[in-house]
PDB file of C-alpha atoms in Angstrom:
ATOM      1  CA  UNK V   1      -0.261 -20.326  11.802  1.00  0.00           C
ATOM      2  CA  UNK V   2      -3.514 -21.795  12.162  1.00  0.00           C
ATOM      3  CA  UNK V   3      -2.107 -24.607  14.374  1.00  0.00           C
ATOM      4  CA  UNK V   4       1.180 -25.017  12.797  1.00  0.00           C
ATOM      5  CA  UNK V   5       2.524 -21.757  14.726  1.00  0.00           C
ATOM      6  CA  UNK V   6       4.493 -24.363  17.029  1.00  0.00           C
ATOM      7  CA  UNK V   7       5.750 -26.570  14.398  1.00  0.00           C
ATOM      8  CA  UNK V   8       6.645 -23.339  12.678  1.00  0.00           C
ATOM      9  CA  UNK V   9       8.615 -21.935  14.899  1.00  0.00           C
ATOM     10  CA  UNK V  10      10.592 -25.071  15.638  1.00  0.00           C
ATOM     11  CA  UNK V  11      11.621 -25.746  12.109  1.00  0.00           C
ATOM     12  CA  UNK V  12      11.798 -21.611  11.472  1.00  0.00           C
ATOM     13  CA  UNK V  13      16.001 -22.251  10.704  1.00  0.00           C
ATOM     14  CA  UNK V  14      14.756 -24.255   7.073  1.00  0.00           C
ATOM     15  CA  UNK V  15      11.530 -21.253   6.520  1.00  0.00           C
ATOM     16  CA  UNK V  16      12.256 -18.551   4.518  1.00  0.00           C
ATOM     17  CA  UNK V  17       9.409 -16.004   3.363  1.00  0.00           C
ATOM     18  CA  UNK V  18      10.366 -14.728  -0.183  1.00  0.00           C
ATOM     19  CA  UNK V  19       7.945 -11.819  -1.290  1.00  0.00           C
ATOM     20  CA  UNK V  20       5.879 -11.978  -4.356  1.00  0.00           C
ATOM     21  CA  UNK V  21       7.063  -9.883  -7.342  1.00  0.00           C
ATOM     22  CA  UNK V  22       5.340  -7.509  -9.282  1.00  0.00           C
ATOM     23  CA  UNK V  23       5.009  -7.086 -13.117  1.00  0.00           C
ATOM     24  CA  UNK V  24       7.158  -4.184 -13.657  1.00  0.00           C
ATOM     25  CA  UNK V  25       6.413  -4.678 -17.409  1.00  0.00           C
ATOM     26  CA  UNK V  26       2.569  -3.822 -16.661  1.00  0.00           C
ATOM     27  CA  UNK V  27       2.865  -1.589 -13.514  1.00  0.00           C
ATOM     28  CA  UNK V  28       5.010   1.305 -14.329  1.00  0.00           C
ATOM     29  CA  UNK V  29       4.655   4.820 -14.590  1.00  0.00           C
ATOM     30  CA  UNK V  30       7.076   5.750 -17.151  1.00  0.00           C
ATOM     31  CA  UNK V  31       4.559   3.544 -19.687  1.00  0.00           C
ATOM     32  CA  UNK V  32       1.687   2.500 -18.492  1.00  0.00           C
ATOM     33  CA  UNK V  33      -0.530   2.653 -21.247  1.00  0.00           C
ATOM     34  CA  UNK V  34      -3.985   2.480 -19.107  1.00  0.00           C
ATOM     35  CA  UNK V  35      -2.668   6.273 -17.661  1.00  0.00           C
ATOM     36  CA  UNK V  36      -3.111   9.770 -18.714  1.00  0.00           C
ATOM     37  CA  UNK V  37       0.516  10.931 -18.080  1.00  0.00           C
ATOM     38  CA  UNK V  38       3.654   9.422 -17.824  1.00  0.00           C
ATOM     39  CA  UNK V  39       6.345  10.362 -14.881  1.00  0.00           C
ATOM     40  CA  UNK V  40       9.260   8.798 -13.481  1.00  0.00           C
ATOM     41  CA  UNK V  41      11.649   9.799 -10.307  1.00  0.00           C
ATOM     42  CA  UNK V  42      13.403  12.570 -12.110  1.00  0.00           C
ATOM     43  CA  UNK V  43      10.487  14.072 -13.311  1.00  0.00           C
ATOM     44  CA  UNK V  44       7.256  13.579 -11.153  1.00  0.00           C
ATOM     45  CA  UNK V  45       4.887  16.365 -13.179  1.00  0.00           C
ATOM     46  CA  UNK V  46       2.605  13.860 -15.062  1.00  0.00           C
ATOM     47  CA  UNK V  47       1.509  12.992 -11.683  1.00  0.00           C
ATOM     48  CA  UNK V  48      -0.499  15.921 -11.221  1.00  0.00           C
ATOM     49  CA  UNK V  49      -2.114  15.107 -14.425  1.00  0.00           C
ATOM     50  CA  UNK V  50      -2.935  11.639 -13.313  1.00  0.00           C
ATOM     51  CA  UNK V  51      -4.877  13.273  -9.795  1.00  0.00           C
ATOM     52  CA  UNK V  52      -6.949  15.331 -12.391  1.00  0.00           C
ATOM     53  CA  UNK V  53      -8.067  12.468 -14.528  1.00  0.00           C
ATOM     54  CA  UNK V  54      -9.041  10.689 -11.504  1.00  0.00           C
ATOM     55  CA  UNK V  55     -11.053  12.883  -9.657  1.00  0.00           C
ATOM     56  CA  UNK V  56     -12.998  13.728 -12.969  1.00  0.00           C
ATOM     57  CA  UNK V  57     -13.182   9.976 -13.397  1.00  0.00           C
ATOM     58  CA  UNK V  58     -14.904   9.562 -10.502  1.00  0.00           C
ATOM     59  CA  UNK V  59     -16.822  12.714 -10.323  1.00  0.00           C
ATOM     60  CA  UNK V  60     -14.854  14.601  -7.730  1.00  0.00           C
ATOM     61  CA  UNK V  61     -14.311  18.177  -7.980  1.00  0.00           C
ATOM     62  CA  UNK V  62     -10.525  19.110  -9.385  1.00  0.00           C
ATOM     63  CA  UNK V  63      -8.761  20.506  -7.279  1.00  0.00           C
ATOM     64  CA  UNK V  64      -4.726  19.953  -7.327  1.00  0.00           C
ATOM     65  CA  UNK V  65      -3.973  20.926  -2.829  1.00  0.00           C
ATOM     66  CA  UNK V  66      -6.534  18.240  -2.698  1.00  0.00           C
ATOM     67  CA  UNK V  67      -4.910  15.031  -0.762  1.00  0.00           C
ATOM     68  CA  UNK V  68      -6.544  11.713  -1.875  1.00  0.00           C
ATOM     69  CA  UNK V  69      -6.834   8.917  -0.773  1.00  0.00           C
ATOM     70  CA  UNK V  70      -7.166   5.920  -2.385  1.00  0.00           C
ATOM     71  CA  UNK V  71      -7.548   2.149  -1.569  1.00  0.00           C
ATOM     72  CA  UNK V  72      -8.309  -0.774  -3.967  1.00  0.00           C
ATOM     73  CA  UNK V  73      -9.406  -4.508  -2.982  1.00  0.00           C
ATOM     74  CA  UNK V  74     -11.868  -6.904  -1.874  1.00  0.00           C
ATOM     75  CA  UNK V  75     -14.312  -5.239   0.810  1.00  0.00           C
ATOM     76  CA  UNK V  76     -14.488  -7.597   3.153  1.00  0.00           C
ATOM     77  CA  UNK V  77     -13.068  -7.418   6.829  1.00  0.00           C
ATOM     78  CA  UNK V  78      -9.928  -8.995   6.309  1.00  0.00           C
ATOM     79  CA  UNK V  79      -8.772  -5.747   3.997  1.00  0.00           C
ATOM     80  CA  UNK V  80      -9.964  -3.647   6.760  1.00  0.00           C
ATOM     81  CA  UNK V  81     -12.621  -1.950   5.042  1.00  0.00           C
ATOM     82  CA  UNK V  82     -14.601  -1.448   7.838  1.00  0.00           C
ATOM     83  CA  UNK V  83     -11.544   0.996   9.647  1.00  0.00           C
ATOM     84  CA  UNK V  84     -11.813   2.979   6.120  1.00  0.00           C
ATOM     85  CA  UNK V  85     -15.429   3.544   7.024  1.00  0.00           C
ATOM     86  CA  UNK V  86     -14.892   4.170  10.442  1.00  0.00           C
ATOM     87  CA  UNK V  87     -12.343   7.136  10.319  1.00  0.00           C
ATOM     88  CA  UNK V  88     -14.473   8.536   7.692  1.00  0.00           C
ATOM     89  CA  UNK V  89     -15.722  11.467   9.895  1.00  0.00           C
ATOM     90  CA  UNK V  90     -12.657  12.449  10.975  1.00  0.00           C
ATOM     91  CA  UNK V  91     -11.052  12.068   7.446  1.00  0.00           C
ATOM     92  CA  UNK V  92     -13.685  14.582   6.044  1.00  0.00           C
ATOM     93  CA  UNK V  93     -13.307  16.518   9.051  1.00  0.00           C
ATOM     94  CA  UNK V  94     -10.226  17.521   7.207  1.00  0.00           C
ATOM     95  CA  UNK V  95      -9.873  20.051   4.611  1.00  0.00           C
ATOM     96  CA  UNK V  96      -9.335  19.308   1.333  1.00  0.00           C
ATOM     97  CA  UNK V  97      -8.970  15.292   1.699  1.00  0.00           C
ATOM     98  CA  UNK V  98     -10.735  12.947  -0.736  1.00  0.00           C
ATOM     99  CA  UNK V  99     -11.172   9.285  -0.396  1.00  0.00           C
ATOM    100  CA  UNK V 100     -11.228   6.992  -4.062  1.00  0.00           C
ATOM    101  CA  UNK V 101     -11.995   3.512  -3.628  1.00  0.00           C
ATOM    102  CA  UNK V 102     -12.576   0.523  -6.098  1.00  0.00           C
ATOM    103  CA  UNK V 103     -13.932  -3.028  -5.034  1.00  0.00           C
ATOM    104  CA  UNK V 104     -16.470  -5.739  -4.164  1.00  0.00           C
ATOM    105  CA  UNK V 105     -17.183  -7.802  -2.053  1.00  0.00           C
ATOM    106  CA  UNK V 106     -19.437  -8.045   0.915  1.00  0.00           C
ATOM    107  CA  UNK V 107     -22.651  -6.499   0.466  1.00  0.00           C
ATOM    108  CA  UNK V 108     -23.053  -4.369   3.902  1.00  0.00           C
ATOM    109  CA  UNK V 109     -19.788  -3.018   2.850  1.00  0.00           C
ATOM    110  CA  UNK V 110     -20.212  -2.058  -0.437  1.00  0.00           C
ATOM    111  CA  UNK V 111     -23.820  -0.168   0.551  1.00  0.00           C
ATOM    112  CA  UNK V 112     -22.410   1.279   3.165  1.00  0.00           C
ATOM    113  CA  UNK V 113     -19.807   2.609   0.804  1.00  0.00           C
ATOM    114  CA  UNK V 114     -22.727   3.884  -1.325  1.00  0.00           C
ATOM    115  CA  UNK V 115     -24.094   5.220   1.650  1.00  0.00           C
ATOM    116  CA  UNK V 116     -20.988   7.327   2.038  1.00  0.00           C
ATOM    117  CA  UNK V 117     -20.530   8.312  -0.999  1.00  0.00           C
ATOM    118  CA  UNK V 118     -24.015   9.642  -1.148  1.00  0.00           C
ATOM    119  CA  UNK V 119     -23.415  11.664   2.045  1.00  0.00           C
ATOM    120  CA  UNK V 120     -20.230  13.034   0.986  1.00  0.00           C
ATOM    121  CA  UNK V 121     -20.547  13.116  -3.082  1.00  0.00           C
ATOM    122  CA  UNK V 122     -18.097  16.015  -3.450  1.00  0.00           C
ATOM    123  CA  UNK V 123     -15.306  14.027  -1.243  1.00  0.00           C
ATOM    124  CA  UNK V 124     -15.904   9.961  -1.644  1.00  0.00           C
ATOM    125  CA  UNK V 125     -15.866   8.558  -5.353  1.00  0.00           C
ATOM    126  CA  UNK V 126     -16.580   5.156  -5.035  1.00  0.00           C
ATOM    127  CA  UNK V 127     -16.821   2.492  -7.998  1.00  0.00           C
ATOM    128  CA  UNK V 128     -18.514  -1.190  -6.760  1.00  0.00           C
ATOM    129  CA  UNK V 129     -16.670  -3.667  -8.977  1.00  0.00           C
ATOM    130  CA  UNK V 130     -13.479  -4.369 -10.428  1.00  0.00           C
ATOM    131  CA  UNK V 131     -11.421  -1.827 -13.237  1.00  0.00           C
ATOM    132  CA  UNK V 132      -8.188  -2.570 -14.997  1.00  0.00           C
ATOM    133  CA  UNK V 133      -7.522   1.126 -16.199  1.00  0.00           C
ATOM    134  CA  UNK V 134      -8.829   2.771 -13.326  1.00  0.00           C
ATOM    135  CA  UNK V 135      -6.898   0.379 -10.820  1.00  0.00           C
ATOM    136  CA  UNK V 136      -4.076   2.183 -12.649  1.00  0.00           C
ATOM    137  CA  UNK V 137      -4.908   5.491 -12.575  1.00  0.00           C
ATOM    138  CA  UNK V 138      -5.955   5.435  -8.245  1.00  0.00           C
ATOM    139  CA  UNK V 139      -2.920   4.032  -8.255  1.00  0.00           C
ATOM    140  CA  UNK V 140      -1.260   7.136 -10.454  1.00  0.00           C
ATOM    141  CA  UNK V 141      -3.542   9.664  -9.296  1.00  0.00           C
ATOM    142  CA  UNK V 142      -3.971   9.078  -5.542  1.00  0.00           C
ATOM    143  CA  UNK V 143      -1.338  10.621  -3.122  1.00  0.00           C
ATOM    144  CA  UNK V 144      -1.689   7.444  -0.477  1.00  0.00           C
ATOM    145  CA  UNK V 145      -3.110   4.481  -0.369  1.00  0.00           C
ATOM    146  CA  UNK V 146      -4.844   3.026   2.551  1.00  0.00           C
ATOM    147  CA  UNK V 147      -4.311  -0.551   3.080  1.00  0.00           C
ATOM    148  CA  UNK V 148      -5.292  -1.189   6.621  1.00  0.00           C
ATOM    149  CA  UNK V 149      -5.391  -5.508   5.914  1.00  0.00           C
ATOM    150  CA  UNK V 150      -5.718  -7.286   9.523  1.00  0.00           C
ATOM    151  CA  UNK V 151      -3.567 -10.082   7.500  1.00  0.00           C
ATOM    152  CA  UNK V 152      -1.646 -10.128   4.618  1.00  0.00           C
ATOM    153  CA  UNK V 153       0.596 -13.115   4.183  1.00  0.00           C
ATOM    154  CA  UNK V 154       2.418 -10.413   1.154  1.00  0.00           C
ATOM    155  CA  UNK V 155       0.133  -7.914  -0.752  1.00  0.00           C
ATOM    156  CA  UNK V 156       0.303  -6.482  -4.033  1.00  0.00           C
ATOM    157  CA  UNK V 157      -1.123  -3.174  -4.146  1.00  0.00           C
ATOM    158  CA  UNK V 158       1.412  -1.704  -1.631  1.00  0.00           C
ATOM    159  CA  UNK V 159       4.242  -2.089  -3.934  1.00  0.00           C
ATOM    160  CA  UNK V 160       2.574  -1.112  -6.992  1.00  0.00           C
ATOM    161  CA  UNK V 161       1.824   2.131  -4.913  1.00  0.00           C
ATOM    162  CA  UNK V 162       5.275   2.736  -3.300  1.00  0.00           C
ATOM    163  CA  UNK V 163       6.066   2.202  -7.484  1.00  0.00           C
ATOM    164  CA  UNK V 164       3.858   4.810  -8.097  1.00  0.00           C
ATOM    165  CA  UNK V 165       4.846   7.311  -5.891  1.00  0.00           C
ATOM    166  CA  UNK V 166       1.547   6.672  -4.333  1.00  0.00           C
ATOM    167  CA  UNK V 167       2.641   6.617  -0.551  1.00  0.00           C
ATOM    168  CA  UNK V 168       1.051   3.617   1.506  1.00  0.00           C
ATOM    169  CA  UNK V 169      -0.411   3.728   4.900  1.00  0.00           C
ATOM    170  CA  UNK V 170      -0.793  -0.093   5.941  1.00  0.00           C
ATOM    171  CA  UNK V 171      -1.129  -2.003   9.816  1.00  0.00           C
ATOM    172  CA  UNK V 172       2.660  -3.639  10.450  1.00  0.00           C
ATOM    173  CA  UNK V 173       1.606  -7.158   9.326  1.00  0.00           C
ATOM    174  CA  UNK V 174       3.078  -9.497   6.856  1.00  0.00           C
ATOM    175  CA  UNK V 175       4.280  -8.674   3.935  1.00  0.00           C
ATOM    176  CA  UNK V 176       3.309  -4.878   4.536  1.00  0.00           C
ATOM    177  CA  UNK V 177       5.985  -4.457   7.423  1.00  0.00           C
ATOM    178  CA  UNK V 178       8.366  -6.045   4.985  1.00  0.00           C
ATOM    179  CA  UNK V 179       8.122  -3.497   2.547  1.00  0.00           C
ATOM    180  CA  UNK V 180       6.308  -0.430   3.988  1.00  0.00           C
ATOM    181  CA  UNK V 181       8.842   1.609   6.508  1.00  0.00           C
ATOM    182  CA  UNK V 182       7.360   3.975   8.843  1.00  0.00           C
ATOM    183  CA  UNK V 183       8.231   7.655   8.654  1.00  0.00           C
ATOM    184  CA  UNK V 184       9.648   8.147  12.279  1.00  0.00           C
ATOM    185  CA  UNK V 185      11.942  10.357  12.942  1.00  0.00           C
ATOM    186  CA  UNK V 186      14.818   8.265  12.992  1.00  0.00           C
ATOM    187  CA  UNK V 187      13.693   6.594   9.624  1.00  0.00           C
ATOM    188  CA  UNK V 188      13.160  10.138   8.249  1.00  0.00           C
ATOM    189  CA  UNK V 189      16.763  10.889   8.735  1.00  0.00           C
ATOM    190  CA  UNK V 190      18.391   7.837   7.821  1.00  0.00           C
ATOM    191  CA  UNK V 191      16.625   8.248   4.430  1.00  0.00           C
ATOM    192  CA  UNK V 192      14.427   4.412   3.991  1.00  0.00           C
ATOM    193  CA  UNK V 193      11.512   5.755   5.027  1.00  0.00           C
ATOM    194  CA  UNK V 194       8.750   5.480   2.383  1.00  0.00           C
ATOM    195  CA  UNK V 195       5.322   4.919   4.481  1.00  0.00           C
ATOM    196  CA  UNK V 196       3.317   5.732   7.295  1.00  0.00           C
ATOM    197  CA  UNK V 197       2.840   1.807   9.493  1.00  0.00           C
ATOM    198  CA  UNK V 198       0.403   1.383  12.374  1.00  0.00           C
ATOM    199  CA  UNK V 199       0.404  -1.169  14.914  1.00  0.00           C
ATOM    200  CA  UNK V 200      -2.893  -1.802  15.890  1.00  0.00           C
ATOM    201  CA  UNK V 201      -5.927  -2.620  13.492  1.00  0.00           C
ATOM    202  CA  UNK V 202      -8.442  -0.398  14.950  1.00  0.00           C
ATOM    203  CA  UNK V 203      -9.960   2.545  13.773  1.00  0.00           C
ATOM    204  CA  UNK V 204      -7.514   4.737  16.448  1.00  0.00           C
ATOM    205  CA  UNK V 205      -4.868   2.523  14.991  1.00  0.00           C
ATOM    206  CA  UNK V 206      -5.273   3.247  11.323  1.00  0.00           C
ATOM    207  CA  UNK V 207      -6.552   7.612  11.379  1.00  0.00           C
ATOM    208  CA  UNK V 208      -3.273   7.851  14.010  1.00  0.00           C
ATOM    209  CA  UNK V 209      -1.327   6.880  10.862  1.00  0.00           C
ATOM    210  CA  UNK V 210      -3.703   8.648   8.808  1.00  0.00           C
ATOM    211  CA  UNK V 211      -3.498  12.121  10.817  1.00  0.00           C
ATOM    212  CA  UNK V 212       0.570  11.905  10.673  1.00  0.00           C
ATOM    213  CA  UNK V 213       0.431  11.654   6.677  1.00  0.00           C
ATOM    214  CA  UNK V 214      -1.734  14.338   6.816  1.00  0.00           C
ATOM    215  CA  UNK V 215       0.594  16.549   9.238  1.00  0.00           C
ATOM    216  CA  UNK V 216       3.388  15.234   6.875  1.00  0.00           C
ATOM    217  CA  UNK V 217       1.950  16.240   3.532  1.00  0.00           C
ATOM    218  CA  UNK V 218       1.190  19.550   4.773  1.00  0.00           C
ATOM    219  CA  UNK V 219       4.710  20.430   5.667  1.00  0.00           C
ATOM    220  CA  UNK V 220       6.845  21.720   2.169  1.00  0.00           C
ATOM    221  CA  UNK V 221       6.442  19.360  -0.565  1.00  0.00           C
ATOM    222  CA  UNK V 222      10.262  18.176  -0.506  1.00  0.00           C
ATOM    223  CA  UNK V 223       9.322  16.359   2.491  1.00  0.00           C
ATOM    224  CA  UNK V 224       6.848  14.380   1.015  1.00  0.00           C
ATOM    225  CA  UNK V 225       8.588  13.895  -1.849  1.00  0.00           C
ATOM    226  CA  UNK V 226      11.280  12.456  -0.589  1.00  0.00           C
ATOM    227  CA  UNK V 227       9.066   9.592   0.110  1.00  0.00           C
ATOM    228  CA  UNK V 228       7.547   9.081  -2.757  1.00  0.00           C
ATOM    229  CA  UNK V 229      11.121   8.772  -4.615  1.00  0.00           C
ATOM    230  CA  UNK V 230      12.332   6.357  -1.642  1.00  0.00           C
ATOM    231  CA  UNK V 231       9.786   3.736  -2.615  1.00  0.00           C
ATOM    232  CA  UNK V 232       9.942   4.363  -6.643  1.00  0.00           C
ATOM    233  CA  UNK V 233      13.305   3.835  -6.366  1.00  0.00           C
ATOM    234  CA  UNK V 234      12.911   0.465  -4.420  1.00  0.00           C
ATOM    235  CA  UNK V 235      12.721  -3.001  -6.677  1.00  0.00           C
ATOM    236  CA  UNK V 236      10.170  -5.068  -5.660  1.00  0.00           C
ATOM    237  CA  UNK V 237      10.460  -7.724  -9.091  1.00  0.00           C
ATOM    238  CA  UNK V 238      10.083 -10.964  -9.752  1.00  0.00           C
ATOM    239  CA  UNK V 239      13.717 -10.334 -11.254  1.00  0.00           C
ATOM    240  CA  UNK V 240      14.645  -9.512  -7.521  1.00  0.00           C
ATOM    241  CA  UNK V 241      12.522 -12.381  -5.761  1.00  0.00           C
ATOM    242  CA  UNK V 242      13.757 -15.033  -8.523  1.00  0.00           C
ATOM    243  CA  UNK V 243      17.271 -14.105  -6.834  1.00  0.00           C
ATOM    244  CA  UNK V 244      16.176 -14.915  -3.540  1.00  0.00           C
ATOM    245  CA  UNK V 245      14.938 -18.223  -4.575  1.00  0.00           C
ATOM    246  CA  UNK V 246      18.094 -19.341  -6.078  1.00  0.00           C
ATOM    247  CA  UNK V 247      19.490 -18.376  -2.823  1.00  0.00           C
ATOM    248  CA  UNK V 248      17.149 -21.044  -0.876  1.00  0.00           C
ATOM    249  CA  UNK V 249      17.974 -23.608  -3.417  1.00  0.00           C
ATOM    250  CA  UNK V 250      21.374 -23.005  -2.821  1.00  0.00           C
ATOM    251  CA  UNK V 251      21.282 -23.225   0.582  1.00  0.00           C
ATOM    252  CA  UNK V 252      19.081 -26.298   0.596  1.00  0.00           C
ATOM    253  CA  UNK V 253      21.882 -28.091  -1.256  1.00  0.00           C
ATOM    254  CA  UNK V 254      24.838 -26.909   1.112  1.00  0.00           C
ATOM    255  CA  UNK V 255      22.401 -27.896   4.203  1.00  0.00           C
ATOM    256  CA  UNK V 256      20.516 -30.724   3.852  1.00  0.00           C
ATOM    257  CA  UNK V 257      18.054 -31.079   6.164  1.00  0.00           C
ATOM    258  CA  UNK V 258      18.639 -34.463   8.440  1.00  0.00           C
ATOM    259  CA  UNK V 259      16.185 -37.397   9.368  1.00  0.00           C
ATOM    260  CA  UNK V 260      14.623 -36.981  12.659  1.00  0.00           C
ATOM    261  CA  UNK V 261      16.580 -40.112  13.811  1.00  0.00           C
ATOM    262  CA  UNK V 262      19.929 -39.700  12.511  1.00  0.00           C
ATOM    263  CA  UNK V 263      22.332 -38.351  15.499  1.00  0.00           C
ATOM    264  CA  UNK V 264      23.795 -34.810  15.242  1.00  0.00           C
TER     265      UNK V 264
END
């Protein structure tokens, strides 16, 4: 709270957090104009299409049994960039996994991105800047997306993946263990599961959620797509957070807050 966390927490019965929306209008993949294919939960084949255009996009070899990953944002430390780099060894350790990433920021980063890329060039496509239509199609084309942030009072790109069918692998902060549920066993079962959640920001933290999606997307592809419809199927609009607002409004006008010297 940056000094406030006391003050917070004594006034937390008038705070409400209210997550951001997202433009369903742009970020959808039954229209998205800015992607190759077009799929939607009852019919998830354009997908595959999407993965192609992708890893040709960014110079990777095509291959569909390859697992990307993807991960879009500011490099800088706060995103957790540096845990991306980190597990890299281990990642391409693996067979058959692919890492896409798109962003700028802080120089060491972003060379030691090209560094990687360089080492790895038939596994690590890597584009230094910012890309409307290929945001969308890592977002289409990827099978998770890495989004290890150390803070992140909501995030964007978590829902637009979980919209996407894209599923997320993010550290339980903010807004990301609002709308990211881990696939534990118990979730698993009850059905809400739609993402893989670390607790730690480390680089153990982040490939021990990494190696589970791994174990996961290996097992038969119901499995794993039974996550990807649980988070298409979730709403994460503005229509939906506009609702929530009224609801504070409301509630502000049935329970007025009282002056610090008027008796209870």
């Amino acid at each position: 709270g940056y000094g406030l966390d006391g003050l917070l927490r004594h006034r937390a019965d008038r705070l409400f957090g209210i997550l951001n929306g997202i433009d369903t209008a742009v970020w959808d993949p039954r229209s998205d104009p800015l992607i190759p294919a077009h799929y939607h939960p009852g019919d998830l084949s354009g997908k595959a299409e999407d993965k192609q255009a992708l890893q040709e996009a960014l110079g990777l070899p095509v291959g569909e049994n390859q697992v990307i990953f993807g991960h879009i944002g500011r490099l800088v430390e706060q995103k957790g960039v540096d845990l991306i780099i980190d597990i890299l060894p281990r990642l391409m350790a693996e067979p058959e996994t692919q890492l896409a990433i798109l962003g700028s920021g802080d120089p060491l980063l972003e060379n030691a991105l090209r560094g990687i890329a360089e080492e790895y060039p038939d596994r690590v496509g890597i584009f230094i800047g910012y890309d409307e239509p290929l945001a969308h199609l890592l977002e289409a084309g990827s099978d998770c997306f890495l989004m290890p942030s150390r803070f992140e009072p909501c995030g964007l790109n978590q829902m637009y993946s979980l919209r996407y069918g894209t599923v997320p692998i993010v550290h339980r902060t903010g807004g990301l263990a609002d709308t990211v549920i881990d696939a534990d066993t118990r979730r698993i079962v009850k059905g809400d599961a739609n993402g893989f959640v670390f607790e730690h920001p480390t680089p153990e933290g982040l490939w021990w959620a990494t190696e589970r999606a791994l174990a996961y997307y290996r097992r038969p592809h119901m499995w794993w797509e039974k996550l990807m419809l649980t988070g298409m199927k979730q709403d994460f609009s503005w229509q939906a957070s506009a609702v929530k607002y009224l609801d504070v409004y409301r509630f502000t006008q049935e329970n007025p807050a009282r002056s610090p010297v008027e008796p209870a």
